[in-house]
PDB file of C-alpha atoms in Angstrom:
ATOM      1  CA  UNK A  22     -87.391   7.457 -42.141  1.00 87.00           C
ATOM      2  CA  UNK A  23     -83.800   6.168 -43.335  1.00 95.00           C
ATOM      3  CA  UNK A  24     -84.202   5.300 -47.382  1.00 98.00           C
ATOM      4  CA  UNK A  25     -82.375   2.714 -50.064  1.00 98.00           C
ATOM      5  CA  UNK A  26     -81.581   4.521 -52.781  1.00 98.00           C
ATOM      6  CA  UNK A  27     -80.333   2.983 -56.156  1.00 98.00           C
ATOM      7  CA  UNK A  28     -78.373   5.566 -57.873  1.00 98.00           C
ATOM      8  CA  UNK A  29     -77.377   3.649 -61.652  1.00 97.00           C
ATOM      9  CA  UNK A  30     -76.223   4.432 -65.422  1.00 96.00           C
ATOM     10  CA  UNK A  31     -73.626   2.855 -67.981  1.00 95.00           C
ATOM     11  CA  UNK A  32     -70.275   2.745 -67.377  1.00 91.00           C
ATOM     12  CA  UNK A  33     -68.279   6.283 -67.102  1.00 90.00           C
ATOM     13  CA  UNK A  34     -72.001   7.811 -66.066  1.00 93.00           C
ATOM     14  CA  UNK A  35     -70.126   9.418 -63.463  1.00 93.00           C
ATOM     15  CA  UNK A  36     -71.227   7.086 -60.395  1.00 95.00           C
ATOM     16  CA  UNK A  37     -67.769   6.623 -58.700  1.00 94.00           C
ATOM     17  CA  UNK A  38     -67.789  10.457 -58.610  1.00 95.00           C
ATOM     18  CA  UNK A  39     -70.956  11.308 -57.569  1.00 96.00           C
ATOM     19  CA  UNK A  40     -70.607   9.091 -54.458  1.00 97.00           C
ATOM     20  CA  UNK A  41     -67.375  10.273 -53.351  1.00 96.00           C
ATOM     21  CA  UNK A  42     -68.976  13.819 -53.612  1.00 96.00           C
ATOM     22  CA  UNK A  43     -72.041  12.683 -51.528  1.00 97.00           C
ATOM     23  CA  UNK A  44     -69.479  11.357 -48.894  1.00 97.00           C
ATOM     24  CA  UNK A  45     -68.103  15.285 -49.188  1.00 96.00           C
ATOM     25  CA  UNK A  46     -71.322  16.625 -48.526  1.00 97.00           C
ATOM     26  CA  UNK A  47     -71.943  14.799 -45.401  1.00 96.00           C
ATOM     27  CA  UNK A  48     -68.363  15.110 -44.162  1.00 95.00           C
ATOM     28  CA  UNK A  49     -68.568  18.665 -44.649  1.00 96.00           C
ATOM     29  CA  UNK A  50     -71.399  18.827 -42.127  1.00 94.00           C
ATOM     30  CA  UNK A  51     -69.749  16.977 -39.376  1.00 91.00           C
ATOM     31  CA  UNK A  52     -71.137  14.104 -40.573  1.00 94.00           C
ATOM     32  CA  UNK A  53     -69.961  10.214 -40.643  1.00 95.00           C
ATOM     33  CA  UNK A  54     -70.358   7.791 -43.617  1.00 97.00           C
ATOM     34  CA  UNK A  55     -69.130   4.405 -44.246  1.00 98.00           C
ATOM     35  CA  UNK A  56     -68.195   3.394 -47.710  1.00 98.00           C
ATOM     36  CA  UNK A  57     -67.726  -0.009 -49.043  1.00 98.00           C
ATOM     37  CA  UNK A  58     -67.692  -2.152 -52.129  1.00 97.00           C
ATOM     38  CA  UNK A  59     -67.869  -5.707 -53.428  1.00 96.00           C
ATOM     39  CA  UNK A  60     -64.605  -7.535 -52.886  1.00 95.00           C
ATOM     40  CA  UNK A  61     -64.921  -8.601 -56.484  1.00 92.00           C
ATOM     41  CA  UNK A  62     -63.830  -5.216 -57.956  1.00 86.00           C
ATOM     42  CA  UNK A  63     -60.471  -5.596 -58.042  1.00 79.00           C
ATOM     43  CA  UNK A  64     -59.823  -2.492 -60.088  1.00 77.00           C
ATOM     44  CA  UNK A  65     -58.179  -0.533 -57.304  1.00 71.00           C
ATOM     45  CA  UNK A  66     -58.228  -2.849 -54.750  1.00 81.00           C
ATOM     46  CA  UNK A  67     -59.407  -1.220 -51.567  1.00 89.00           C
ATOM     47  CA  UNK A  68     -59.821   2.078 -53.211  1.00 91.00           C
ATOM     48  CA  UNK A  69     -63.006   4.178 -54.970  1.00 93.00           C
ATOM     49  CA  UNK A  70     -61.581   5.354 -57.681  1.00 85.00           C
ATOM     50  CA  UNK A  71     -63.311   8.479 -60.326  1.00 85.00           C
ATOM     51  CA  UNK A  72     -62.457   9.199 -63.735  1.00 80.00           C
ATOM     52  CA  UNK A  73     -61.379  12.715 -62.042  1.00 80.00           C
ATOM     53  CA  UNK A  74     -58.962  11.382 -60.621  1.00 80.00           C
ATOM     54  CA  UNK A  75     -60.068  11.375 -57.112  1.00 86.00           C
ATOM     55  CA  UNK A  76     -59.510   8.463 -54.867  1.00 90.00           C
ATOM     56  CA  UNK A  77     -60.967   7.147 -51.473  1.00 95.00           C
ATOM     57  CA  UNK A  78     -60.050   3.713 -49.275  1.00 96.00           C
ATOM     58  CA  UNK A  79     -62.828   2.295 -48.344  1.00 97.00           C
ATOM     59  CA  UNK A  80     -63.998   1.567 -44.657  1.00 96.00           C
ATOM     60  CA  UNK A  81     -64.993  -2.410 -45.641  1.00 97.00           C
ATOM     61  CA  UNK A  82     -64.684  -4.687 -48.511  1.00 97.00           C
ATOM     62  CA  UNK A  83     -67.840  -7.386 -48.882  1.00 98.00           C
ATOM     63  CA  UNK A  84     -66.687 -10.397 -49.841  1.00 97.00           C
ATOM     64  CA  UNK A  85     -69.307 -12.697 -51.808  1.00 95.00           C
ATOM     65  CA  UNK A  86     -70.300 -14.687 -49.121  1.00 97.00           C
ATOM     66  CA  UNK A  87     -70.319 -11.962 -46.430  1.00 98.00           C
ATOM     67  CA  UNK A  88     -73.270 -11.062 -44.518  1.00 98.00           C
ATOM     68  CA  UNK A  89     -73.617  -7.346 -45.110  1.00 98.00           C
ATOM     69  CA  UNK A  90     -75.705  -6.462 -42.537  1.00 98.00           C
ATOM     70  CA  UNK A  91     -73.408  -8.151 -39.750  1.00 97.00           C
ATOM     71  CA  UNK A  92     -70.399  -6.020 -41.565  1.00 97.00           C
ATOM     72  CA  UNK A  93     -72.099  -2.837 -41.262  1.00 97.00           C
ATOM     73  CA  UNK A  94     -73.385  -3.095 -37.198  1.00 97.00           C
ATOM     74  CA  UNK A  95     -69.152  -4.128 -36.917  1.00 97.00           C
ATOM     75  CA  UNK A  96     -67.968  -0.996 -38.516  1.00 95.00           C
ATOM     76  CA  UNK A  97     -71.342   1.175 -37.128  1.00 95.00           C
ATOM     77  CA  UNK A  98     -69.963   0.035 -33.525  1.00 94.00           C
ATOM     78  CA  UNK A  99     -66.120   1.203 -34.639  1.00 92.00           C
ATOM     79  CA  UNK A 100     -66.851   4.322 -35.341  1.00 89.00           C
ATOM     80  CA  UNK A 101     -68.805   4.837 -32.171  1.00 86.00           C
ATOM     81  CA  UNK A 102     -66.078   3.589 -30.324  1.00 85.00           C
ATOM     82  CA  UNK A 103     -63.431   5.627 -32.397  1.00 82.00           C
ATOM     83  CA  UNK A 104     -65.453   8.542 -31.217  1.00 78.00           C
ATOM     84  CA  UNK A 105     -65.228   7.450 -28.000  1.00 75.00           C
ATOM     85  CA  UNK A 106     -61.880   7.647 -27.854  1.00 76.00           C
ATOM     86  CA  UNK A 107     -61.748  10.856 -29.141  1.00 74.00           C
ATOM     87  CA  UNK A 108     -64.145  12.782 -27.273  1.00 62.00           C
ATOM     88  CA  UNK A 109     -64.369  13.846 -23.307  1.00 52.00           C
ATOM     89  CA  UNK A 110     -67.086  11.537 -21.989  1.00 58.00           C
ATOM     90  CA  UNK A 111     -68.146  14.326 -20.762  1.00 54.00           C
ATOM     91  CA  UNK A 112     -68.947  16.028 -23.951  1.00 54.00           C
ATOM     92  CA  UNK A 113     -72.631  15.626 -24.875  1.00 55.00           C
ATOM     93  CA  UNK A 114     -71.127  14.818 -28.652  1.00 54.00           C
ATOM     94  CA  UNK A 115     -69.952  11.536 -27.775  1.00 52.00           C
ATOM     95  CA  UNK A 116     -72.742   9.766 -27.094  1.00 55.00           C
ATOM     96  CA  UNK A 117     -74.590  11.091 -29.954  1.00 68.00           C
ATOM     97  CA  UNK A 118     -71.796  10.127 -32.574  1.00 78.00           C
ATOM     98  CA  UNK A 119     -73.637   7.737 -35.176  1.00 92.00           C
ATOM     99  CA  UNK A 120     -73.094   6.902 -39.144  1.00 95.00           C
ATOM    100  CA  UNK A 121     -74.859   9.581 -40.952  1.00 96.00           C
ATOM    101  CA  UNK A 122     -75.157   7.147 -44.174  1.00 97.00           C
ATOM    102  CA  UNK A 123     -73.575   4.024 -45.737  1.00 98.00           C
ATOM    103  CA  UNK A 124     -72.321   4.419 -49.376  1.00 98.00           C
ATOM    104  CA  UNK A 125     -71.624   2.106 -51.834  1.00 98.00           C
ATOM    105  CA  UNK A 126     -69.692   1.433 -54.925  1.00 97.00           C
ATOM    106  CA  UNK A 127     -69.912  -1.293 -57.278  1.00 96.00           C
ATOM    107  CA  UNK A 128     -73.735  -2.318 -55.801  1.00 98.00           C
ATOM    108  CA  UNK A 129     -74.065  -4.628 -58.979  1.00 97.00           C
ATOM    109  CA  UNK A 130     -71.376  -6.991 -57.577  1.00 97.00           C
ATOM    110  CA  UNK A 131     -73.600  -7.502 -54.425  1.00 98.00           C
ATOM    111  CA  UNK A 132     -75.419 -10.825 -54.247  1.00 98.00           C
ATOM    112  CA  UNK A 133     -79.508 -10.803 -53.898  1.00 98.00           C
ATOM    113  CA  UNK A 134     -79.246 -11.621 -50.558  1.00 98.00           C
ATOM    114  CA  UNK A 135     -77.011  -9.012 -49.570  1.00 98.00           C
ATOM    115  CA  UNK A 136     -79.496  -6.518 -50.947  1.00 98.00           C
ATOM    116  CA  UNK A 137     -81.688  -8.111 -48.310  1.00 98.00           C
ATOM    117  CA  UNK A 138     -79.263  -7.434 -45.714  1.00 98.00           C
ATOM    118  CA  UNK A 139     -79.333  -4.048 -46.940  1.00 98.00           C
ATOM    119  CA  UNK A 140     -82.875  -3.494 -47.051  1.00 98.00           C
ATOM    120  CA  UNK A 141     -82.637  -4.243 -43.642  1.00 98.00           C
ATOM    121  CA  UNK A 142     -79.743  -2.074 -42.334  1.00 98.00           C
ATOM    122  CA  UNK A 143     -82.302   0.777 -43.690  1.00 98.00           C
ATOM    123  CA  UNK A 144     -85.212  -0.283 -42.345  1.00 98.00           C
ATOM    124  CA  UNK A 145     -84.608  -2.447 -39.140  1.00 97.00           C
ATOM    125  CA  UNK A 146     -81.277  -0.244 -37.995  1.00 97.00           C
ATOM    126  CA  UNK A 147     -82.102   3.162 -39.430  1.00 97.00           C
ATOM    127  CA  UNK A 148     -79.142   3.857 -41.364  1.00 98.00           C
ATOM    128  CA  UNK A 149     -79.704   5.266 -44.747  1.00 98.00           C
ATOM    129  CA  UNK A 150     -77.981   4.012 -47.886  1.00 98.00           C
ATOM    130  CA  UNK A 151     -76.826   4.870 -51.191  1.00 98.00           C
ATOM    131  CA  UNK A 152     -75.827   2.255 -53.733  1.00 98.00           C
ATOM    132  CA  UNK A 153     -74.130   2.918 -57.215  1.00 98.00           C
ATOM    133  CA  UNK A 154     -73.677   1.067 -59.754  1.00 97.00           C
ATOM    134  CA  UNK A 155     -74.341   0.080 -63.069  1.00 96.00           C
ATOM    135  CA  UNK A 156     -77.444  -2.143 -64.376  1.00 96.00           C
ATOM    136  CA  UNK A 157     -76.773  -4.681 -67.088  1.00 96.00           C
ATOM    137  CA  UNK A 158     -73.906  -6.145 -68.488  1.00 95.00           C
ATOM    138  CA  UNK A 159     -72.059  -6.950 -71.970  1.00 95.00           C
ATOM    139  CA  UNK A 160     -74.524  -8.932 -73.051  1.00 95.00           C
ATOM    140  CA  UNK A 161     -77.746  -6.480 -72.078  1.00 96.00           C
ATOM    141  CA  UNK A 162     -78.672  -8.698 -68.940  1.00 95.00           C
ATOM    142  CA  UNK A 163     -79.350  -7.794 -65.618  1.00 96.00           C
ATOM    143  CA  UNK A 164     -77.010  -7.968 -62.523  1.00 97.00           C
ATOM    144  CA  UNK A 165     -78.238  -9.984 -59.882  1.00 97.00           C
ATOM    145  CA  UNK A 166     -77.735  -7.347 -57.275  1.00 98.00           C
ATOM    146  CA  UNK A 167     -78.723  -4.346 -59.945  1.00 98.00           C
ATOM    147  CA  UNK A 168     -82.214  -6.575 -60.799  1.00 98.00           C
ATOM    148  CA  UNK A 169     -82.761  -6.978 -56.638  1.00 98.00           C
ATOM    149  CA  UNK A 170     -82.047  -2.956 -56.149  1.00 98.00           C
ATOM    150  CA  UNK A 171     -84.114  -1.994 -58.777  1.00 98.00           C
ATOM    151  CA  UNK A 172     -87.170  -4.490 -57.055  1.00 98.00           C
ATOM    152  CA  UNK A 173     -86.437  -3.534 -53.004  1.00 98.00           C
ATOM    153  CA  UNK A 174     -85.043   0.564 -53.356  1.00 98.00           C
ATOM    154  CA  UNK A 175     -86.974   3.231 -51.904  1.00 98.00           C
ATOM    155  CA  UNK A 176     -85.698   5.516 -54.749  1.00 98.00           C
ATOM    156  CA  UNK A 177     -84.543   5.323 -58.196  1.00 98.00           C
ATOM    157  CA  UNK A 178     -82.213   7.729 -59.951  1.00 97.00           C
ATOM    158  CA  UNK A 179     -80.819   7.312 -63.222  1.00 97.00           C
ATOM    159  CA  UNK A 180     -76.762   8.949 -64.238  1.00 96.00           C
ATOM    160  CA  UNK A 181     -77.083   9.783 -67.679  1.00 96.00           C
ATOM    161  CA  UNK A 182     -73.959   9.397 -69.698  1.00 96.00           C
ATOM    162  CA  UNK A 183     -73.589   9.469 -73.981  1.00 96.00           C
ATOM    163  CA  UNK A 184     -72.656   7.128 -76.303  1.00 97.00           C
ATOM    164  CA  UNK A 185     -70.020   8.158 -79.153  1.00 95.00           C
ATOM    165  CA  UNK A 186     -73.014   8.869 -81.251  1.00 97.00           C
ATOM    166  CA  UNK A 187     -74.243  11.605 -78.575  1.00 97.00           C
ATOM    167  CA  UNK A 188     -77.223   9.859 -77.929  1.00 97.00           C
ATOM    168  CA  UNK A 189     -78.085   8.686 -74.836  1.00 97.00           C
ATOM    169  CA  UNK A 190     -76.159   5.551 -73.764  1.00 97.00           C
ATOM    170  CA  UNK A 191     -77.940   2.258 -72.087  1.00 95.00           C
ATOM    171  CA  UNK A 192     -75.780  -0.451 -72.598  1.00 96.00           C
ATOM    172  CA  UNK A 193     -72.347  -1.100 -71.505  1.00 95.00           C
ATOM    173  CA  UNK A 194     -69.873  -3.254 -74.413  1.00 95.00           C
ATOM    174  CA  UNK A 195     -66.858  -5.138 -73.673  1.00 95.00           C
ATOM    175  CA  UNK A 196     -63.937  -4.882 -75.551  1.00 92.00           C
ATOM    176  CA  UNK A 197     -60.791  -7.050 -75.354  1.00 91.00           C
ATOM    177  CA  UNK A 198     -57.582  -5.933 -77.050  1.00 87.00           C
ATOM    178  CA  UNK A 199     -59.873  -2.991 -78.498  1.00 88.00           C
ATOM    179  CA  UNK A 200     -62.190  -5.634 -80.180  1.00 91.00           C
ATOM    180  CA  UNK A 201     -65.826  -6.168 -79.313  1.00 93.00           C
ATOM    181  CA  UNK A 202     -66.505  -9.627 -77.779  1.00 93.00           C
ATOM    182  CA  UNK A 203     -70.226 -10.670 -76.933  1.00 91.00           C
ATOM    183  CA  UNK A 204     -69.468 -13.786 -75.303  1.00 91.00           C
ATOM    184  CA  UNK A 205     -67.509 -14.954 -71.580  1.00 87.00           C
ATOM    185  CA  UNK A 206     -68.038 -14.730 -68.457  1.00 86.00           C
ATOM    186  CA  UNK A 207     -70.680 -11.862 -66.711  1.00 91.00           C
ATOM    187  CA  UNK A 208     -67.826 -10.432 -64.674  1.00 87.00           C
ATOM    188  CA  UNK A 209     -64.413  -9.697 -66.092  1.00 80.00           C
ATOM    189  CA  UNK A 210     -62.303  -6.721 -64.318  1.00 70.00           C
ATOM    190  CA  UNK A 211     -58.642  -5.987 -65.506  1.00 60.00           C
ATOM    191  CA  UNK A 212     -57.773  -9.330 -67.460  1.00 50.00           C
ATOM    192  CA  UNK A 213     -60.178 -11.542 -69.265  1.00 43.00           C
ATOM    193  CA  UNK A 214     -57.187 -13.136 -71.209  1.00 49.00           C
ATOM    194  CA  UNK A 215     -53.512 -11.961 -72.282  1.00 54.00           C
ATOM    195  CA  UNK A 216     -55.312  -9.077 -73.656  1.00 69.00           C
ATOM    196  CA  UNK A 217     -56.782  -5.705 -71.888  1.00 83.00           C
ATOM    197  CA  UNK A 218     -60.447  -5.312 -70.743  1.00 87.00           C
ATOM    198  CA  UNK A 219     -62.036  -1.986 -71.374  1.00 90.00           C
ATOM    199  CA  UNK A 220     -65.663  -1.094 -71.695  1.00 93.00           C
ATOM    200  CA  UNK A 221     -67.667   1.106 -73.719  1.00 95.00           C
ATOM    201  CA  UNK A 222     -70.963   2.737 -72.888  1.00 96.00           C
ATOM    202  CA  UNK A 223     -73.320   2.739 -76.210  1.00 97.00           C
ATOM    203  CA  UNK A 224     -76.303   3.740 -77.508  1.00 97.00           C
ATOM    204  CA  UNK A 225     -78.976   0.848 -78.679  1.00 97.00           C
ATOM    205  CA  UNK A 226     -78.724   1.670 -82.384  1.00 97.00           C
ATOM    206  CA  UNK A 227     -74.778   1.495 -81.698  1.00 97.00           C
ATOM    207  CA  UNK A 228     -74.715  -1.553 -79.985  1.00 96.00           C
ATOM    208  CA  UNK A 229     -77.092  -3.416 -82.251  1.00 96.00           C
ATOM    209  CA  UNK A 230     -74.276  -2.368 -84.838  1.00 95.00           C
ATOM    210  CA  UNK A 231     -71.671  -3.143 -82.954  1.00 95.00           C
ATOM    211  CA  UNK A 232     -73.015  -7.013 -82.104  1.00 94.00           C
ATOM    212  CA  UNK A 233     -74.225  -7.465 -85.986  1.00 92.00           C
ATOM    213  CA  UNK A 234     -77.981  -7.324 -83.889  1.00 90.00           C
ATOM    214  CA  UNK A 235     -77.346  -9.305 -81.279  1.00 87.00           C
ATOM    215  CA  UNK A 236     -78.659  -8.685 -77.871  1.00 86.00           C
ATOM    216  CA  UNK A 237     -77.505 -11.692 -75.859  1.00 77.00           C
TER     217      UNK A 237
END
């Protein structure tokens, strides 16, 4: 039975690099994957992108109003025909060429109802899925997609990363220009003004510190 798993943690938890290694893993095995991510994250454009350095293109974008499930059967059917192409007709291999797994990056930019969608490529279409990404915020709230994952996934799985403390960090802080703001808009990638966005994963006792107590 194909499976939704949620794999999540704070910024620089690693995520980015643990799914390009999963795509490794099946690749190694003669395996196909598809990997997308949410149009939205512009930070490398069409690209998965690890703090190691490594870097993958991947197969789709999903824009916000997309219907995931429709892009996924698209791409499923391309790489069955790509195989096609490739293959003798004869060869038995051909017609058993399939997606081994759909990864993706970013799964807090995805809307509610394309976790739906997902849910559904897993379930109704048999194709298993992994989904990374991270689970609140600036301001300690929920994604939309990240609060639908963690309600519909088969399995949970927590990256652990530290705060500067070296305890464990939960939340993820924005800083603009190398200041803390707590305040603007859920999603801001690259530029939220003339200044440079950059996160920081913290702690609890560090980010109540940081926002003078504030959680919201």
């Amino acid at each position: 039975m194909a499976k939704l798993y949620f794999r999540y943690g704070a910024m620089n938890s690693g995520k980015s690099t643990a799914l390009l290694q999963a795509a490794y893993n099946y690749e190694e095995r003669g395996q196909r994957v598809l990997l997308a991510k949410p149009a939205v994250d512009t930070k490398g454009a069409d690209e998965i992108s690890s703090r190691l350095g490594v870097n993958r293109t991947v197969d789709f974008l999903i824009g916000a109003t997309d219907n995931l499930r429709t892009l996924v059967t698209q791409h499923r059917e391309r790489v069955r025909q790509d195989a096609a192409q490739t293959l003798l007709p004869e060869d038995p291999a051909a017609a058993e060429v399939d997606v081994a797994c759909l990864l993706i990056d970013e799964a807090q930019f995805l809307t509610p109802t394309q976790v739906d969608d997902l849910l559904r490529v897993v379930v109704e279409d048999g194709l298993p899925a992994l989904a990374y990404g991270i689970r609140t915020d600036f301001q300690t709230r929920a994604f939309p997609g990240s609060a639908r994952l963690l309600e519909l996934a088969h399995s949970l799985e927590e990256l652990k990363t530290i705060c500067r403390c070296g305890r464990k960090a939960l939340f993820n802080a924005r800083l603009v220009g190398g200041a803390f703001v707590f305040d603007g808009d859920q999603v801001a990638i690259d530029e939220l003004s003339a200044d440079r966005v950059t996160y920081e994963s913290m702690c609890a006792e560090c980010y109540l510190r940081a926002s003078g107590g504030r959680l919201t």
